[in-house]
Coordinates of C-alpha atoms in Angstrom, one line a residue:
T1 CA 85.6 130.9 77.6
Y2 CA 84.2 130.7 81.1
A3 CA 85.0 129.7 84.6
Y4 CA 82.2 127.7 86.2
T5 CA 81.6 126.8 89.9
G6 CA 79.3 124.0 90.6
I7 CA 78.6 120.5 92.0
P8 CA 80.2 117.5 90.2
L9 CA 77.6 114.9 89.5
I10 CA 79.9 112.2 90.9
A11 CA 79.3 113.9 94.3
I12 CA 75.5 113.9 93.8
M13 CA 75.2 110.4 92.4
D14 CA 77.4 108.8 95.1
G15 CA 74.7 109.6 97.6
I16 CA 71.9 107.9 95.6
A17 CA 71.2 104.2 95.9
P18 CA 68.8 103.3 93.1
Q19 CA 66.4 100.5 94.1
K20 CA 65.7 98.2 91.3
P21 CA 62.8 95.7 91.3
K22 CA 63.7 92.1 92.2
T23 CA 62.9 91.1 88.6
A24 CA 65.6 93.3 87.2
A25 CA 68.2 91.5 84.9
F26 CA 71.0 93.2 86.9
D27 CA 71.0 94.4 90.5
R28 CA 73.4 97.3 90.2
P29 CA 72.9 100.7 88.7
L30 CA 75.7 100.5 86.1
D31 CA 73.2 99.7 83.3
M32 CA 71.0 102.7 84.1
L33 CA 70.3 105.8 82.1
V34 CA 70.5 109.2 83.7
T35 CA 68.3 111.9 82.2
F36 CA 68.5 115.6 83.0
T37 CA 65.5 117.8 82.2
S38 CA 65.4 121.6 81.9
A39 CA 62.6 123.9 82.8
D40 CA 61.6 124.2 79.2
G41 CA 61.5 120.4 78.7
R42 CA 64.8 119.7 76.9
K43 CA 66.7 116.6 77.9
A44 CA 70.3 115.3 78.1
H45 CA 71.1 111.7 78.5
F46 CA 74.1 110.0 80.2
S47 CA 75.0 106.5 81.3
Y48 CA 75.2 106.1 85.1
G49 CA 78.8 105.0 84.8
E50 CA 80.1 108.0 82.9
L51 CA 79.0 110.1 85.8
T52 CA 80.2 108.0 88.6
M53 CA 83.2 105.8 87.6
V54 CA 85.3 108.3 85.8
D55 CA 88.0 110.5 87.3
D56 CA 87.2 114.0 88.4
S57 CA 89.5 116.0 86.1
L58 CA 86.7 117.1 83.8
P59 CA 83.5 116.3 85.7
V60 CA 80.0 116.6 84.4
M61 CA 78.6 119.2 86.8
L62 CA 75.6 121.3 87.8
A63 CA 77.0 124.8 87.8
F64 CA 75.5 127.7 89.8
D65 CA 78.1 130.4 89.0
R66 CA 79.6 131.5 85.6
R67 CA 82.3 134.1 85.1
Q68 CA 83.8 135.2 81.8
V69 CA 87.5 134.5 81.3
L70 CA 88.6 137.7 79.6
P71 CA 92.0 138.8 78.1
T72 CA 94.3 140.5 80.6
E73 CA 95.1 143.5 78.3
D74 CA 92.7 146.4 78.8
K75 CA 92.4 147.2 75.1
A76 CA 91.6 143.5 74.2
K77 CA 89.2 143.2 77.1
S78 CA 87.2 146.2 76.2
S79 CA 86.6 145.0 72.6
Y80 CA 86.3 141.3 73.3
T81 CA 83.3 139.7 71.6
H82 CA 83.9 136.0 71.6
N83 CA 81.9 135.1 74.7
L84 CA 78.2 134.7 73.9
H85 CA 77.1 134.8 77.5
K86 CA 77.8 138.0 79.5
E87 CA 75.5 137.4 82.4
N88 CA 75.8 135.0 85.4
L89 CA 73.6 132.0 85.8
T90 CA 70.1 132.2 87.3
G91 CA 69.6 128.5 87.7
L92 CA 71.6 125.3 87.5
R93 CA 73.4 124.8 84.2
L94 CA 74.5 121.2 83.3
I95 CA 78.0 121.4 81.8
C96 CA 80.1 118.6 80.3
P97 CA 83.7 119.8 79.9
A98 CA 84.9 116.5 78.5
D99 CA 82.5 116.7 75.6
P100 CA 83.9 118.5 72.5
D101 CA 80.7 120.6 72.1
T102 CA 77.8 121.8 74.1
A103 CA 75.1 119.5 72.8
R104 CA 74.5 118.0 76.2
Y105 CA 74.6 121.3 78.1
L106 CA 71.3 122.4 79.6
D107 CA 70.2 125.6 81.3
N108 CA 67.8 125.6 84.3
V109 CA 68.0 121.9 85.1
V110 CA 65.0 121.0 87.3
K111 CA 65.0 117.2 87.3
I112 CA 67.3 114.2 87.3
T113 CA 65.8 110.8 86.4
L114 CA 67.4 107.4 86.8
G115 CA 65.8 104.6 84.8
E116 CA 66.5 101.3 83.1
I117 CA 66.9 101.4 79.4
E118 CA 64.8 99.1 77.3
V119 CA 66.6 96.1 75.8
P120 CA 64.2 94.8 73.2
F121 CA 66.2 91.7 72.3
A122 CA 65.9 88.0 73.3
G123 CA 68.7 85.8 74.5
I124 CA 70.5 88.5 76.6
P125 CA 72.1 86.9 79.7
A126 CA 70.5 87.9 83.1
M127 CA 72.8 88.1 86.1
K128 CA 73.6 84.8 87.9
K129 CA 75.4 85.7 91.1
G130 CA 78.4 83.6 91.9
E131 CA 78.5 81.9 88.6
K132 CA 82.0 81.2 87.2
C133 CA 82.0 81.3 83.5
S134 CA 84.2 82.0 80.5
S135 CA 83.3 83.7 77.3
Q136 CA 84.5 82.0 74.1
S137 CA 83.1 84.6 71.7
I138 CA 81.2 87.9 71.6
T139 CA 77.8 88.4 69.9
A140 CA 77.0 91.8 68.4
V141 CA 73.3 92.6 68.7
S142 CA 71.2 95.4 67.2
A143 CA 67.9 96.0 65.6
K144 CA 69.2 94.5 62.4
G145 CA 69.9 91.1 64.2
S146 CA 72.9 89.4 65.8
A147 CA 76.2 88.1 64.5
P148 CA 79.5 87.0 65.9
L149 CA 81.7 90.1 66.7
S150 CA 84.6 90.4 64.2
F151 CA 88.0 91.9 64.8
A152 CA 89.1 91.6 61.2
G153 CA 91.1 94.8 60.2
V154 CA 90.7 96.3 63.7
A155 CA 93.8 97.9 65.1
R156 CA 95.4 96.4 68.2
T157 CA 96.2 98.7 71.1
D158 CA 98.1 98.5 74.4
A159 CA 97.9 100.2 77.8
S160 CA 100.7 100.2 80.4
S161 CA 100.8 101.3 84.0
W162 CA 97.0 100.9 84.2
I163 CA 96.2 101.7 87.9
R164 CA 93.2 99.6 88.8
T165 CA 91.0 100.6 91.8
G166 CA 87.6 99.1 92.6
H167 CA 84.8 101.3 93.9
G168 CA 83.9 98.7 96.6
R169 CA 87.1 96.9 97.3
G170 CA 89.9 99.4 96.6
F171 CA 93.3 99.0 95.0
K172 CA 93.7 96.0 92.7
G173 CA 97.1 96.6 91.3
I174 CA 98.9 98.1 88.3
S175 CA 98.5 96.3 85.0
T176 CA 99.4 96.2 81.4
A177 CA 96.7 95.3 78.9
S178 CA 96.6 94.5 75.2
G179 CA 93.6 94.2 72.9
Y180 CA 91.5 96.0 70.3
S181 CA 90.4 99.6 70.0
L182 CA 86.7 99.7 71.2
R183 CA 85.9 102.6 68.8
E184 CA 87.2 100.7 65.8
T185 CA 85.6 97.4 66.9
L186 CA 82.1 99.1 67.2
R187 CA 82.5 100.8 63.8
K188 CA 83.5 97.5 62.2
N189 CA 80.5 95.6 63.6
F190 CA 77.8 98.3 63.8
P191 CA 78.1 100.3 60.5
N192 CA 77.0 103.9 60.9
C193 CA 77.0 103.8 64.7
G194 CA 78.0 106.9 66.5
E195 CA 77.5 109.4 69.3
K196 CA 73.7 109.1 69.2
N197 CA 73.7 105.4 70.2
F198 CA 74.0 103.7 73.5
F199 CA 75.9 100.4 74.0
L200 CA 75.2 97.8 76.6
F201 CA 78.2 95.4 77.4
I202 CA 77.2 92.1 79.0
A203 CA 79.2 89.3 80.5
C204 CA 78.4 85.6 80.4
D205 CA 77.3 85.8 84.0
G206 CA 75.0 88.7 83.3
Y207 CA 77.2 91.5 84.7
R208 CA 76.5 94.6 82.5
T209 CA 77.3 98.2 82.0
L210 CA 75.9 100.9 79.8
F211 CA 78.0 103.5 77.8
S212 CA 76.8 106.4 75.8
G213 CA 78.1 106.8 72.2
R214 CA 79.2 110.3 73.0
E215 CA 81.5 109.1 75.6
I216 CA 83.0 106.4 73.4
F217 CA 83.3 108.3 70.2
M218 CA 83.8 111.9 71.2
T219 CA 85.9 112.1 74.4
E220 CA 89.6 111.6 75.0
A221 CA 88.7 108.9 77.5
G222 CA 86.8 107.0 74.8
R223 CA 90.0 106.9 72.7
S224 CA 91.7 104.6 75.2
M225 CA 88.8 102.2 75.6
M226 CA 89.5 98.7 74.5
I227 CA 88.4 95.1 74.3
I228 CA 91.2 93.3 76.2
D229 CA 92.4 89.8 75.4
T230 CA 95.7 89.9 77.3
L231 CA 96.2 91.2 80.8
D232 CA 99.7 91.3 82.4
G233 CA 101.0 89.2 79.6
K234 CA 98.5 86.4 80.0
K235 CA 95.3 85.4 78.3
S236 CA 92.3 86.2 80.5
P237 CA 90.9 82.9 81.8
S238 CA 87.4 84.3 81.5
G239 CA 87.8 85.4 77.9
P240 CA 87.6 88.9 76.4
M241 CA 87.2 91.9 78.7
L242 CA 85.9 95.4 78.3
G243 CA 88.5 97.9 79.4
P244 CA 87.6 101.6 79.9
I245 CA 91.2 102.3 80.7
A246 CA 90.7 106.0 81.7
D247 CA 88.1 105.3 84.3
Y248 CA 89.1 105.9 87.9
F249 CA 87.2 102.9 89.2
V250 CA 87.3 99.5 87.4
D251 CA 83.7 98.6 88.0
R252 CA 82.8 99.1 84.4
D253 CA 85.3 96.4 83.4
V254 CA 83.3 93.5 82.0
W255 CA 85.1 90.2 82.4
G256 CA 83.9 87.3 80.2
L257 CA 82.3 89.8 77.7
S258 CA 79.8 87.8 75.7
H259 CA 77.4 90.4 74.2
I260 CA 77.5 94.0 72.9
V261 CA 74.1 95.4 72.3
M262 CA 73.7 98.6 70.3
L263 CA 70.7 100.7 71.3
D264 CA 69.2 103.5 69.2
G265 CA 69.4 107.0 70.6
V266 CA 67.0 107.8 73.5
R267 CA 64.7 110.9 73.6

């Protein structure tokens, strides 16, 4: 166990305004991939949203100081062997406290890259600003083809006192939501999917957001993610909605959800 001091990525990314080409299918960074590279060439991948739209209780951070957390009793302290790292950091260490393991931790991070992830499938909606649309169904898309999304056998779930705040426009209210577990929905429709995949959620008007499989399947925040069909006791007029309930900002909510695209792991 260690105490780290560092810079949360939310503080770094908030000062970066990625400039996409005019031909991009979506004009915001929520569908972008963020890659960290260490001095020895190893990489760790995140979605832009899991670094910027979540709360700051367990932030992904670039740490510059590490101290062991040792037992308080002198006898236990002198013989304590559980901490593998005894020394302080000599560079920037990427740490991900919300992850259940250290697979995405990196020592000596030297580069952060933002890029668009390739979506090698036809028929994916591009963004149409100002379009009012409603989704009547959801299509599941992967390298194996596409098919209507099924909720057969998927557990329903609810969320109450959901505080909804927009990154751009502020407080939107406190809501209740009902729908289907996102984890179970993905497992039902994409057999053998997991933490190595990325998932792109797209609305009928082309609004889109990227999620990592690690965030969905391996974090506590992922446990509460849902596909919402009822908000505040009423059916959504725009159809099904992606609800990452634990996010601080609601910008990753996708109203009128029409496509879920599973992407293989990136390198």
